[in-house]
Coordinates of C-alpha atoms in Angstrom, one line a residue:
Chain A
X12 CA -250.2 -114.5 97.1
X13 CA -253.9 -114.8 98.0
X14 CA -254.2 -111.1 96.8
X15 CA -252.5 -112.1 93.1
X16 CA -254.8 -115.6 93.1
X17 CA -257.5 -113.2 93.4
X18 CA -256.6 -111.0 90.1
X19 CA -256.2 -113.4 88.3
X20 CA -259.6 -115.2 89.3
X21 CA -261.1 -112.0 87.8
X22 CA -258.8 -111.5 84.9
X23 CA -260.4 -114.9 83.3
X24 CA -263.7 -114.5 83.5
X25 CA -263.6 -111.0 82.6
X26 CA -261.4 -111.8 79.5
X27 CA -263.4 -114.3 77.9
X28 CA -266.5 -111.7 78.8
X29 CA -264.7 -109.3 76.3
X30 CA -263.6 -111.2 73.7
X31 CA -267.5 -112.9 73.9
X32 CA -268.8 -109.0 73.5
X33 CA -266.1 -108.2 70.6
X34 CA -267.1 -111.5 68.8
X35 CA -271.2 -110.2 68.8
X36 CA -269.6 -106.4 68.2
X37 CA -266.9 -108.0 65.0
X38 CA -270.0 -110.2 63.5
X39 CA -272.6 -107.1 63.8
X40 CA -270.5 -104.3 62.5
X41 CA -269.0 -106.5 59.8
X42 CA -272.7 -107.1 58.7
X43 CA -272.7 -111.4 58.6
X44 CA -275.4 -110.6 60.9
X45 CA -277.9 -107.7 60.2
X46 CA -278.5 -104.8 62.5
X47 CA -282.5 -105.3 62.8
X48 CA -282.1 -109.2 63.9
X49 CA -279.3 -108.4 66.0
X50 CA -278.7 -104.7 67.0
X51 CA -274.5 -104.6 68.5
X52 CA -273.5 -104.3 71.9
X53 CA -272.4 -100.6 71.4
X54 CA -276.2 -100.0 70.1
X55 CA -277.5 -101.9 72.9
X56 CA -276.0 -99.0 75.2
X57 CA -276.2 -95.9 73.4
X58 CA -280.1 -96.7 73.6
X59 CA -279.8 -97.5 77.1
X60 CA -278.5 -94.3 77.7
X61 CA -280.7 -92.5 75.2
X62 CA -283.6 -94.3 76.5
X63 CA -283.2 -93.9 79.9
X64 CA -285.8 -90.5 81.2
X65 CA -288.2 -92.1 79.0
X66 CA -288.0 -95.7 80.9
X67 CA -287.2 -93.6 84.2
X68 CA -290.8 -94.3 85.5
X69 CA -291.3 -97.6 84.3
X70 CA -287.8 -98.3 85.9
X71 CA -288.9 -97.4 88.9
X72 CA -292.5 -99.1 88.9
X73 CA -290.3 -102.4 88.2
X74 CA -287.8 -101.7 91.2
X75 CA -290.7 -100.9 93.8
X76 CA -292.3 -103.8 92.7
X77 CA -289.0 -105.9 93.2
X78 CA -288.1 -104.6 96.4
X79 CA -291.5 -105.2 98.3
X80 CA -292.0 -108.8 97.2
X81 CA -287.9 -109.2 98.3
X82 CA -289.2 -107.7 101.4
X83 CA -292.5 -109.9 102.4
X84 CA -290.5 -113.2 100.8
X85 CA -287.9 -112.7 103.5
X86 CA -290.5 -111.8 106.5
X87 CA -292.8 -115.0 105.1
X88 CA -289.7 -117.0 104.5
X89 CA -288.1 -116.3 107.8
X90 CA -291.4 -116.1 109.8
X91 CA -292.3 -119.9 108.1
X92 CA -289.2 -121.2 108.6
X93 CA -288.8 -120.7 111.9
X94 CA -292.4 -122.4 112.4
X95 CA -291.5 -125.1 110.2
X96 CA -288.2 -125.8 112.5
X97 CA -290.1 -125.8 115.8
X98 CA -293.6 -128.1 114.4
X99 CA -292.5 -131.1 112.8
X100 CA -295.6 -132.0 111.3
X101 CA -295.9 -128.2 110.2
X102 CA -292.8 -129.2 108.6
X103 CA -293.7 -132.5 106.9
X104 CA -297.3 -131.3 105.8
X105 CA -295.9 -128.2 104.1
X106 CA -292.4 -129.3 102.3
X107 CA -293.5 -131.2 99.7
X108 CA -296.2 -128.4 99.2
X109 CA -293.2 -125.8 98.6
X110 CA -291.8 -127.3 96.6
X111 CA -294.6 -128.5 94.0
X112 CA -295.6 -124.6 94.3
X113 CA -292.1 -124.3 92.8
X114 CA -292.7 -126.5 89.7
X115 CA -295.8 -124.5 88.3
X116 CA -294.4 -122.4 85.7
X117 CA -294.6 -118.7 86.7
X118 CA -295.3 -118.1 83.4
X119 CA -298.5 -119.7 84.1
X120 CA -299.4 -118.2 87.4
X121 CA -298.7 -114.1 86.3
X122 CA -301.3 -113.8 83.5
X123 CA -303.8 -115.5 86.6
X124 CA -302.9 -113.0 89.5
X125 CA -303.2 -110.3 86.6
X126 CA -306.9 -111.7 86.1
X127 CA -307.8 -111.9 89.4
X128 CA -305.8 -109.1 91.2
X129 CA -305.8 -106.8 87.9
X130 CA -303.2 -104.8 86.4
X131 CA -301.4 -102.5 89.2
X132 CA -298.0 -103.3 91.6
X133 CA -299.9 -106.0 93.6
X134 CA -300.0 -109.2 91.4
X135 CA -296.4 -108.7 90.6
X136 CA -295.4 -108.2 93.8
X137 CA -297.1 -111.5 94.5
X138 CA -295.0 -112.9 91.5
X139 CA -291.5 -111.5 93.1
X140 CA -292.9 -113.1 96.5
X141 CA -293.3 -116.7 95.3
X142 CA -289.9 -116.8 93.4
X143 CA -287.9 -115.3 95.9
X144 CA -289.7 -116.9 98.7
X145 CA -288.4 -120.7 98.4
X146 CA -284.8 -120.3 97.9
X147 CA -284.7 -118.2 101.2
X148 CA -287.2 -120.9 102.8
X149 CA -285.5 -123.7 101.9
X150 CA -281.1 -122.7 102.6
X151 CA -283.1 -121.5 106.2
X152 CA -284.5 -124.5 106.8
X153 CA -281.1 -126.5 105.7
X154 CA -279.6 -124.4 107.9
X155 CA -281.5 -125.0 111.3
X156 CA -281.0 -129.3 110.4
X157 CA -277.3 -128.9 109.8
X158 CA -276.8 -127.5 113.6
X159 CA -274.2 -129.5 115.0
X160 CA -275.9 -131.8 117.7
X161 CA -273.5 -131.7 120.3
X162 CA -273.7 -127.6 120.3
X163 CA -277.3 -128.0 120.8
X164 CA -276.7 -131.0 123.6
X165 CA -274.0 -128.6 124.8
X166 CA -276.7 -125.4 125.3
X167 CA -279.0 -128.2 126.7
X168 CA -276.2 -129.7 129.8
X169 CA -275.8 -125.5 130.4
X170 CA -280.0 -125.7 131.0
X171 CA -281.0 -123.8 127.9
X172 CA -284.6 -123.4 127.0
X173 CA -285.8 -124.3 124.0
X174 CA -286.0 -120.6 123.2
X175 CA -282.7 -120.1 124.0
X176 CA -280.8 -122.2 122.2
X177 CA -282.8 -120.9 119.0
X178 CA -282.2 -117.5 119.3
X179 CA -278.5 -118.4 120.6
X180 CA -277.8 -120.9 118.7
X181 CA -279.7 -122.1 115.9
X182 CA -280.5 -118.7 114.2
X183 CA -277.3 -117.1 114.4
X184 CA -275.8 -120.7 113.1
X185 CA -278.0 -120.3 110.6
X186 CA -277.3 -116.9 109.1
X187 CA -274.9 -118.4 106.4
X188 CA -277.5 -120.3 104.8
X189 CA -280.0 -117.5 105.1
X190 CA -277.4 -115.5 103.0
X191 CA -277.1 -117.8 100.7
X192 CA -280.8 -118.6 99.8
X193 CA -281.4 -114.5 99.7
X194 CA -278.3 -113.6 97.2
X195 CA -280.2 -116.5 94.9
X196 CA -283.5 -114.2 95.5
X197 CA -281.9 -111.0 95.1
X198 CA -280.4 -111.9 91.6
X199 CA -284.1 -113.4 90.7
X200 CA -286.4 -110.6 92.0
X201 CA -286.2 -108.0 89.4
X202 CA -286.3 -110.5 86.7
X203 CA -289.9 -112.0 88.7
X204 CA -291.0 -108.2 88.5
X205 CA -290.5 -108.5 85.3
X206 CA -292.3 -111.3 84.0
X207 CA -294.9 -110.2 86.2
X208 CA -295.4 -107.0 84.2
X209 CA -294.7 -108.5 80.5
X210 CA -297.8 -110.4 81.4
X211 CA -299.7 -107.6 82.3
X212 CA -299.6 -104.3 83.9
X213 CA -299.7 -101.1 83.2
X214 CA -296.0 -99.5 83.5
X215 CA -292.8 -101.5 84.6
X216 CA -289.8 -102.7 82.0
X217 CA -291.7 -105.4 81.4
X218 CA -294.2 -103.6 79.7
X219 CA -292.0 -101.1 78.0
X220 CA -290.1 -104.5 76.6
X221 CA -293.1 -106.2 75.3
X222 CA -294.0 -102.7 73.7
X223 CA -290.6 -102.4 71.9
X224 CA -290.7 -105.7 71.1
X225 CA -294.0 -105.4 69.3
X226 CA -292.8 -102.6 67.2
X227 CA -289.5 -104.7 66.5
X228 CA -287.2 -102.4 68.3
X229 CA -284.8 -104.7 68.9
X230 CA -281.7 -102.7 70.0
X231 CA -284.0 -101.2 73.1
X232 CA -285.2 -104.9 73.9
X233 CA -281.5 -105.1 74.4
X234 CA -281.2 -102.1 76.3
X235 CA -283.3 -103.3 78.6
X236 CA -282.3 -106.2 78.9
X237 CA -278.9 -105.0 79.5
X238 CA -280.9 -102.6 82.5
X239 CA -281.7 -105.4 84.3
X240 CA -278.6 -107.4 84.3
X241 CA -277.0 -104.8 85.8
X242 CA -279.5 -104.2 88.6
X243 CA -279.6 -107.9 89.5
X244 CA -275.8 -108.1 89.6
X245 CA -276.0 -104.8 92.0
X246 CA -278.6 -106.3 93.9
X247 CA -276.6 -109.4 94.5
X248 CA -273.6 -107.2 95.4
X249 CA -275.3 -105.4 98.0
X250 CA -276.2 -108.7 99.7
X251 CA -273.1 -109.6 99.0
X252 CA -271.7 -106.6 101.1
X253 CA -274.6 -106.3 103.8
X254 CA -273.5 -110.1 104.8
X255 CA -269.5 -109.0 105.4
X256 CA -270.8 -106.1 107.4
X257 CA -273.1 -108.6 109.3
X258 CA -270.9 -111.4 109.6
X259 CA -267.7 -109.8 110.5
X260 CA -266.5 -114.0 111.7
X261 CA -267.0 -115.2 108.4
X262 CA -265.1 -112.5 106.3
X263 CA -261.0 -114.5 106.9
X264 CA -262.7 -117.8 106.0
X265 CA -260.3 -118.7 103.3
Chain B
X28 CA -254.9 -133.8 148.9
X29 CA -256.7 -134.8 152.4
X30 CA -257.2 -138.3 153.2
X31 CA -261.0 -138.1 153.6
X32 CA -262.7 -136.3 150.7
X33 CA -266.2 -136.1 149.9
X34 CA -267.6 -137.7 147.7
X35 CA -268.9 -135.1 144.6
X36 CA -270.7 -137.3 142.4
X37 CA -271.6 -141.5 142.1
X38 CA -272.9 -143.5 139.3
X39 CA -275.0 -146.7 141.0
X40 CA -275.3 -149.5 138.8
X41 CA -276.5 -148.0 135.4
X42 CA -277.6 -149.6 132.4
X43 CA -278.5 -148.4 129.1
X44 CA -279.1 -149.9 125.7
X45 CA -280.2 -148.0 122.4
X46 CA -282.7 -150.8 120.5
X47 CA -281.7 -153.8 120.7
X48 CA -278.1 -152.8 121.8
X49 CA -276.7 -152.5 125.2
X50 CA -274.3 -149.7 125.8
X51 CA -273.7 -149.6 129.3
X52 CA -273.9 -152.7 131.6
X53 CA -273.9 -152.4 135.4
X54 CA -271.4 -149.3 135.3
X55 CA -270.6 -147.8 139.2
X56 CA -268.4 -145.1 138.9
X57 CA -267.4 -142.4 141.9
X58 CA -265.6 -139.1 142.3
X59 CA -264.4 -136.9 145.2
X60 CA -263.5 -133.7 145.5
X61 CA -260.7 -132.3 144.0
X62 CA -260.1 -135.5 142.3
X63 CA -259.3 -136.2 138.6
X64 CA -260.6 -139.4 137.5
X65 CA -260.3 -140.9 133.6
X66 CA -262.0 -143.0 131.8
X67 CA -259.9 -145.3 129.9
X68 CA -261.4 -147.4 127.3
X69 CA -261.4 -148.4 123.6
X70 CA -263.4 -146.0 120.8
X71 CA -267.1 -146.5 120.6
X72 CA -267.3 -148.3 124.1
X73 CA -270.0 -146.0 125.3
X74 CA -267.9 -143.4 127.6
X75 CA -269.4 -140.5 126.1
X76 CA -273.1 -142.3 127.2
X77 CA -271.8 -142.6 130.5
X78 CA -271.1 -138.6 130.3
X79 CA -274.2 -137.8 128.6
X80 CA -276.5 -140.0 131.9
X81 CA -274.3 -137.7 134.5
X82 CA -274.9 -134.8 132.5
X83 CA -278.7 -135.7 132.3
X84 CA -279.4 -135.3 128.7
X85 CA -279.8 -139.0 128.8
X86 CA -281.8 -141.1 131.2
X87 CA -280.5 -144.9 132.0
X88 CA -282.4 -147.7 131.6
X89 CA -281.6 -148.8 135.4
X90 CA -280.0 -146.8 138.2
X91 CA -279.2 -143.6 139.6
X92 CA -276.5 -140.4 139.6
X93 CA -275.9 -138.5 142.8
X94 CA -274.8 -135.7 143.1
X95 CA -273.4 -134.6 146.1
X96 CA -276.3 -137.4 147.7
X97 CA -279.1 -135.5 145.8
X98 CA -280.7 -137.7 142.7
X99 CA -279.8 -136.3 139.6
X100 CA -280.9 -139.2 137.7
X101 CA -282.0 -137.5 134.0
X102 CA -281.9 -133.9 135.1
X103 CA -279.3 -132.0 133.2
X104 CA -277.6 -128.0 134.5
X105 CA -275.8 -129.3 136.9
X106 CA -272.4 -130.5 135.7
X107 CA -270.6 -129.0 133.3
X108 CA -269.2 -130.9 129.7
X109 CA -267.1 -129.9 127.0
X110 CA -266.8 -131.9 124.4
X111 CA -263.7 -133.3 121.5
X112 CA -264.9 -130.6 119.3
X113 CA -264.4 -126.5 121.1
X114 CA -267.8 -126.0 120.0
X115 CA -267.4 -122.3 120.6
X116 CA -270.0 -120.4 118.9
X117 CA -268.2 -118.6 115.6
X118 CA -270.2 -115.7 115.8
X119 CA -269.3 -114.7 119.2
X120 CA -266.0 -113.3 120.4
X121 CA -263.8 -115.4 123.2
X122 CA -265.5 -113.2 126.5
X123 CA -268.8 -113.5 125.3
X124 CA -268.6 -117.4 124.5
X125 CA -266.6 -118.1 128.0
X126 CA -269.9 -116.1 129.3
X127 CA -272.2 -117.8 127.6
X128 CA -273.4 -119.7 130.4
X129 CA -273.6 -117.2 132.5
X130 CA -276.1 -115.4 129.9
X131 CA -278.2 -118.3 130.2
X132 CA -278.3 -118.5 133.7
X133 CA -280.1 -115.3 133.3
X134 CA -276.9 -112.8 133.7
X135 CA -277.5 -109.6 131.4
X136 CA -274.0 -109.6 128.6
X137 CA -272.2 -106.9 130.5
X138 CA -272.0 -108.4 134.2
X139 CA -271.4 -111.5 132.4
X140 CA -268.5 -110.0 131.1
X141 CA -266.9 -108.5 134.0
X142 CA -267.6 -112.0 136.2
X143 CA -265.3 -113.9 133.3
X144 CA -262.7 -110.7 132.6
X145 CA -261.1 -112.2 135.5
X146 CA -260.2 -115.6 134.7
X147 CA -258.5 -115.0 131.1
X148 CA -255.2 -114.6 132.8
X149 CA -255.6 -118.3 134.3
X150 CA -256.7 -119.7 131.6
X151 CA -253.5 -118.4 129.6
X152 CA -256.1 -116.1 127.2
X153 CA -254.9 -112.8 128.2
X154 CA -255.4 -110.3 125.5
X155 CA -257.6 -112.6 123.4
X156 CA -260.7 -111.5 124.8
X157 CA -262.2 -109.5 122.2
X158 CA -261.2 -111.9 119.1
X159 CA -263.4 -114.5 117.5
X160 CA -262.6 -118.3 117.7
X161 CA -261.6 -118.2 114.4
X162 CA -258.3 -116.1 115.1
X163 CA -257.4 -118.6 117.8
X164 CA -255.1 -121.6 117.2
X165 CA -257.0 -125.2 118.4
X166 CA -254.7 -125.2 121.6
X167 CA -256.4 -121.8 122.3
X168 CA -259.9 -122.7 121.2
X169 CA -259.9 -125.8 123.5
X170 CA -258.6 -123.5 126.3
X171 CA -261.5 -121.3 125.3
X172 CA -263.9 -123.9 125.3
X173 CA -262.3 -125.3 129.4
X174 CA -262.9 -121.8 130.4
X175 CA -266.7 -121.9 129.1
X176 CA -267.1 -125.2 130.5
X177 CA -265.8 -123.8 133.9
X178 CA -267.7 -121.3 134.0
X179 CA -270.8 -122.9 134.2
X180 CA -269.7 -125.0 137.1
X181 CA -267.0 -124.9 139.1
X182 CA -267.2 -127.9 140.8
X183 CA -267.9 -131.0 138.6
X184 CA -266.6 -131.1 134.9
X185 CA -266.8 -133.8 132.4
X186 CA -264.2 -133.3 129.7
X187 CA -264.7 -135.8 126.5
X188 CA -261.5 -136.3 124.9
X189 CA -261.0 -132.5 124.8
X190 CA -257.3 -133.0 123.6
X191 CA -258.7 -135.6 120.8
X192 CA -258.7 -133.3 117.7
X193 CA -255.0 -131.7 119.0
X194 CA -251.3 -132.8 117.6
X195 CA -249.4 -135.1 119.8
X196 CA -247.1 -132.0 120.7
X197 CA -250.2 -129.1 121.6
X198 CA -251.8 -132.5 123.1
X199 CA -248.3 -133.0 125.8
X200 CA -248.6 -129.0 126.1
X201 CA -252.5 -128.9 126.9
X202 CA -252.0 -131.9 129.7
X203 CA -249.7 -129.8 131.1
X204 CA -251.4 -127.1 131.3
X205 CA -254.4 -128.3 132.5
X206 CA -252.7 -129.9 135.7
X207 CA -251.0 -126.4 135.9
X208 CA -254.7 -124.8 135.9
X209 CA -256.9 -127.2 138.2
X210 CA -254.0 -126.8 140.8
X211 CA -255.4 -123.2 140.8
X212 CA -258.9 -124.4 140.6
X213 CA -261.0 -126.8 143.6
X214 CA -262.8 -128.9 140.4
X215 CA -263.3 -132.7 140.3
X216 CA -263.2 -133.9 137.2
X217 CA -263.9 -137.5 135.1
X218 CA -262.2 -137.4 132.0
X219 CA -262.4 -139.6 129.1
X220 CA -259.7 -140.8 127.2
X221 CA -258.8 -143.8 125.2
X222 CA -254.9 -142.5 125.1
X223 CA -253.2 -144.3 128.4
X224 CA -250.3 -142.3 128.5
X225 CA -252.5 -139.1 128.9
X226 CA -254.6 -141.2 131.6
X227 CA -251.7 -141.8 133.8
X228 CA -250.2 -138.7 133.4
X229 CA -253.3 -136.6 134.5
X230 CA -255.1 -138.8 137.0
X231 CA -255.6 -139.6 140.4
X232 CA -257.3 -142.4 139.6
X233 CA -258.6 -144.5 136.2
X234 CA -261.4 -146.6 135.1
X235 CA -260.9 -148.9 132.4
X236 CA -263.4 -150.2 131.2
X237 CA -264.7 -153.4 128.5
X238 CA -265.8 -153.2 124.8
X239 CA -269.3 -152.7 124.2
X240 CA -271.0 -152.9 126.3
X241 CA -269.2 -150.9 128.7
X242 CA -268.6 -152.4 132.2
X243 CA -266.2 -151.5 134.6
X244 CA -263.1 -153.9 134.4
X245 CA -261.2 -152.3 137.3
X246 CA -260.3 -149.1 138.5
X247 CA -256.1 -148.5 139.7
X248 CA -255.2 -145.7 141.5
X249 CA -252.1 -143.7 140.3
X250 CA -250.1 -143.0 142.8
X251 CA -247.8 -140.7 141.3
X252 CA -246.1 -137.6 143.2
X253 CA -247.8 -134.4 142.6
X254 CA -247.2 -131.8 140.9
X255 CA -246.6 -133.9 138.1
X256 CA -244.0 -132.9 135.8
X257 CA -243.4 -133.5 131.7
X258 CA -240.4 -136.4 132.9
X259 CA -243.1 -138.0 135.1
X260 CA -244.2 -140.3 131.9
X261 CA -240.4 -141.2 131.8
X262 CA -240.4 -142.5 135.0
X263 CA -240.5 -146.7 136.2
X264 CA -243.3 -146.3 138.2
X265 CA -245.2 -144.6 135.4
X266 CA -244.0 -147.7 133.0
X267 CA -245.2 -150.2 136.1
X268 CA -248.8 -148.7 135.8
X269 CA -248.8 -148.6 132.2
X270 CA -248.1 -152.2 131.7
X271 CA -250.5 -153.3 134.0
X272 CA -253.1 -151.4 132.1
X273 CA -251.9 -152.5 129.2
X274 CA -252.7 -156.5 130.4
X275 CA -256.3 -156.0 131.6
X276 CA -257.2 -154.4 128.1

């Protein structure tokens, strides 16, 4: 039953995904809308695929970048968080301070780190870091408050240390969220790397975009674009699957 | 049961208000060994306050907790408590959360193991000992979460409404089980309840106690035969007791 439920939650979505891609495909090939404003989906992956050794390097500029600031975010994130949990007026001084870093438009901040850090990995490894930093930050944080109180009164009749009922408790109880803020990074990461490098850099998809962009190659703008959805949606699978293996209590939750 | 027992645990004259509130008002409770006393009062009285002074995670306002004559007044690790809710930890399996205390105590996982291996059997757990809470039915988990609780001591145990969350049936199952258990078992044990039925059936003795703020209205001895069995509740002299309860609240 749950197994047929299941089918059938992927059926819709994928369904209306088709008949989205055969509308654009129909209006394209039937030429309401021309090729050079709007290349079709079949273009958009034929010059993927015919495009690909030649944005194999800047590919892999982009996914270095991505996976290093995923990497620090979670140890800064993690590291923070657990401070954060332990000193409350760590806690109250630096909340509000997240999140106003998370209203000033990225947009802003890349071309700056470009200036002052110049064009290699490192500013937009910065860039990945402060995007994918304050989702993880913040589900952790939820996480360690929603604790029941009575476990933690519980570890503390048994004579837990404080230490103890952290490592026992809290952080393991918190795992969930931790997950959750990290798949929200994972999807976001390569797209940070990205924005990082269209405002600057010397090789990454972000600069091979802009470039076919300014010569108003608009089927590999797609292309690309079509690249990175797919890497963020295996991104988010692999944390996806890394939290089943993990969390082998939470997989017959509904 | 002897006629002299000593005496495990005593509550002198306690008091404690939150703010402006008092919660507990001049509350003197005792408990021997061996013996099962209950707490019988009305929701939101301030029983599980009471539990939370003798288990030292509060201190009161105004007098003391012995145990066994030593002052525990605010010291917690001594008694153990389990609560409504199982509280077992998700991520663990059955044998590691019955060991958890143990594992704070300082024992390393696999001793830990071995030490509680051996009580699955009484605690009518056999063969779950490898599975997570999770694949346990709430009977189970709250047999789960006694075993935890006795494992961190065996003498004194504090159960808060453990059978609270439970349907009536599992709930006449559990209290029969549990007598069936702590005949195995030398534990003295307070108890709190607000169901009278259940506090009859299980005790050797019951304090009922006021509304907020909690005082101690009287304490009646049940003087039924043990072992109980299910028919006990059935019974006139269980009916006498329960209408006499039944007045002074």
């Amino acid at each position: 039953m749950r197994k047929l439920e299941n089918i059938e939650n992927r059926i819709i979505p994928i369904t209306f995904l088709g008949i989205l891609i055969f509308l654009w495909y129909f209006v394209v090939e039937r030429g309401i809308i021309q090729r050079f404003i709007l290349p079709s989906p079949v273009d958009a992956v034929t010059t993927l695929f015919r495009i690909l050794p030649e944005i194999k390097h800047h590919l892999i500029v982009t996914l270095t970048e991505a996976f290093y600031g995923l990497i620090f975010a979670i140890v800064l994130a993690v590291a923070l968080a657990v401070l954060m949990d332990n000193i409350l007026m760590l806690k109250r001084a630096l909340y509000p301070l997240l999140v106003i870093s998370q209203t000033i438009p990225i947009l802003v901040l890349a071309p700056l780190f470009a200036m002052w850090f110049g064009l290699g990995k490192f500013p937009k490894i910065i860039v990945v870091m402060l995007v994918c930093f304050f989702p993880i930050i913040v589900s952790l944080l939820e996480g360690f408050d929603s604790v029941d109180k009575d476990l933690i009164n519980l570890m503390k009749s048994m004579g837990a240390s404080k230490i103890k009922i952290f490592t026992m408790v809290k952080f393991p109880a918190s795992i969930v969220n931790f997950f959750t803020g990290l798949k929200v990074a994972a999807t976001y990461c390569i797209m940070a790397a990205f924005i990082g490098e269209w405002m600057g850099g010397k090789a990454g998809l972000g600069l091979y975009m802009m470039r076919a962009k300014k010569s108003l190659r608009i089927d590999k703008v797609f292309a690309v674009v079509l690249l990175i959805v797919i890497l963020s949606m295996v991104l988010f699978k692999i944390v996806s699957i890394l939290q089943r293996l993990l969390m082998p209590w939470n997989n017959e939750k509904q | 049961m002897s006629t002299y027992q000593k005496n495990k645990l005593s509550v002198n004259n306690i008091y404690k208000s939150f703010g402006d509130i008092s919660v507990i008002d001049d509350v003197s409770l005792e408990l021997k060994e061996n013996e099962f006393v209950s707490l019988l009062g009305p929701s939101g009285s301030g029983k599980s306050t009471i539990f939370n002074i003798i288990a030292g995670l509060i201190k009161p306002d105004k007098g003391k907790v012995y145990i066994e004559d030593m002052d525990f007044t605010g010291r917690s690790g001594r008694v153990s408590y389990m609560y409504q809710k199982d509280l077992l930890l998700p991520w663990k399996k059955i044998i590691d959360n019955a060991a958890l205390p143990l594992v704070i105590k300082g024992t390393k996982k696999k001793e830990a193991r071995e030490m509680v291996k051996g009580y699955f059997k009484i605690f009518g757990l056999e063969g779950f000992e490898y599975k997570y809470p999770f694949q346990l039915s709430g009977g189970m988990r709250q047999r789960a979460a006694l075993m935890r609780t006795y494992m961190f001591s065996k003498d004194i145990i504090l159960l808060d409404e453990p059978f609270g969350g439970l349907d009536a049936i599992t709930k006449r199952r559990m209290q029969y089980w549990l007598l069936d258990v702590l005949s195995n078992l030398n534990a003295s044990i307070i108890f709190i309840t607000h169901d009278i039925d259940e506090a009859i059936f299980l005790s050797d003795r019951v304090y009922i106690l006021s509304d907020r703020p909690a005082r101690v209205k009287t304490e009646i001895k049940i003087d039924l035969p043990r072992p109980r069995k299910n028919q006990v509740i059935t019974t006139p002299r269980f009916n006498e007791i329960k209408k006499d309860i039944i007045n002074i609240l």
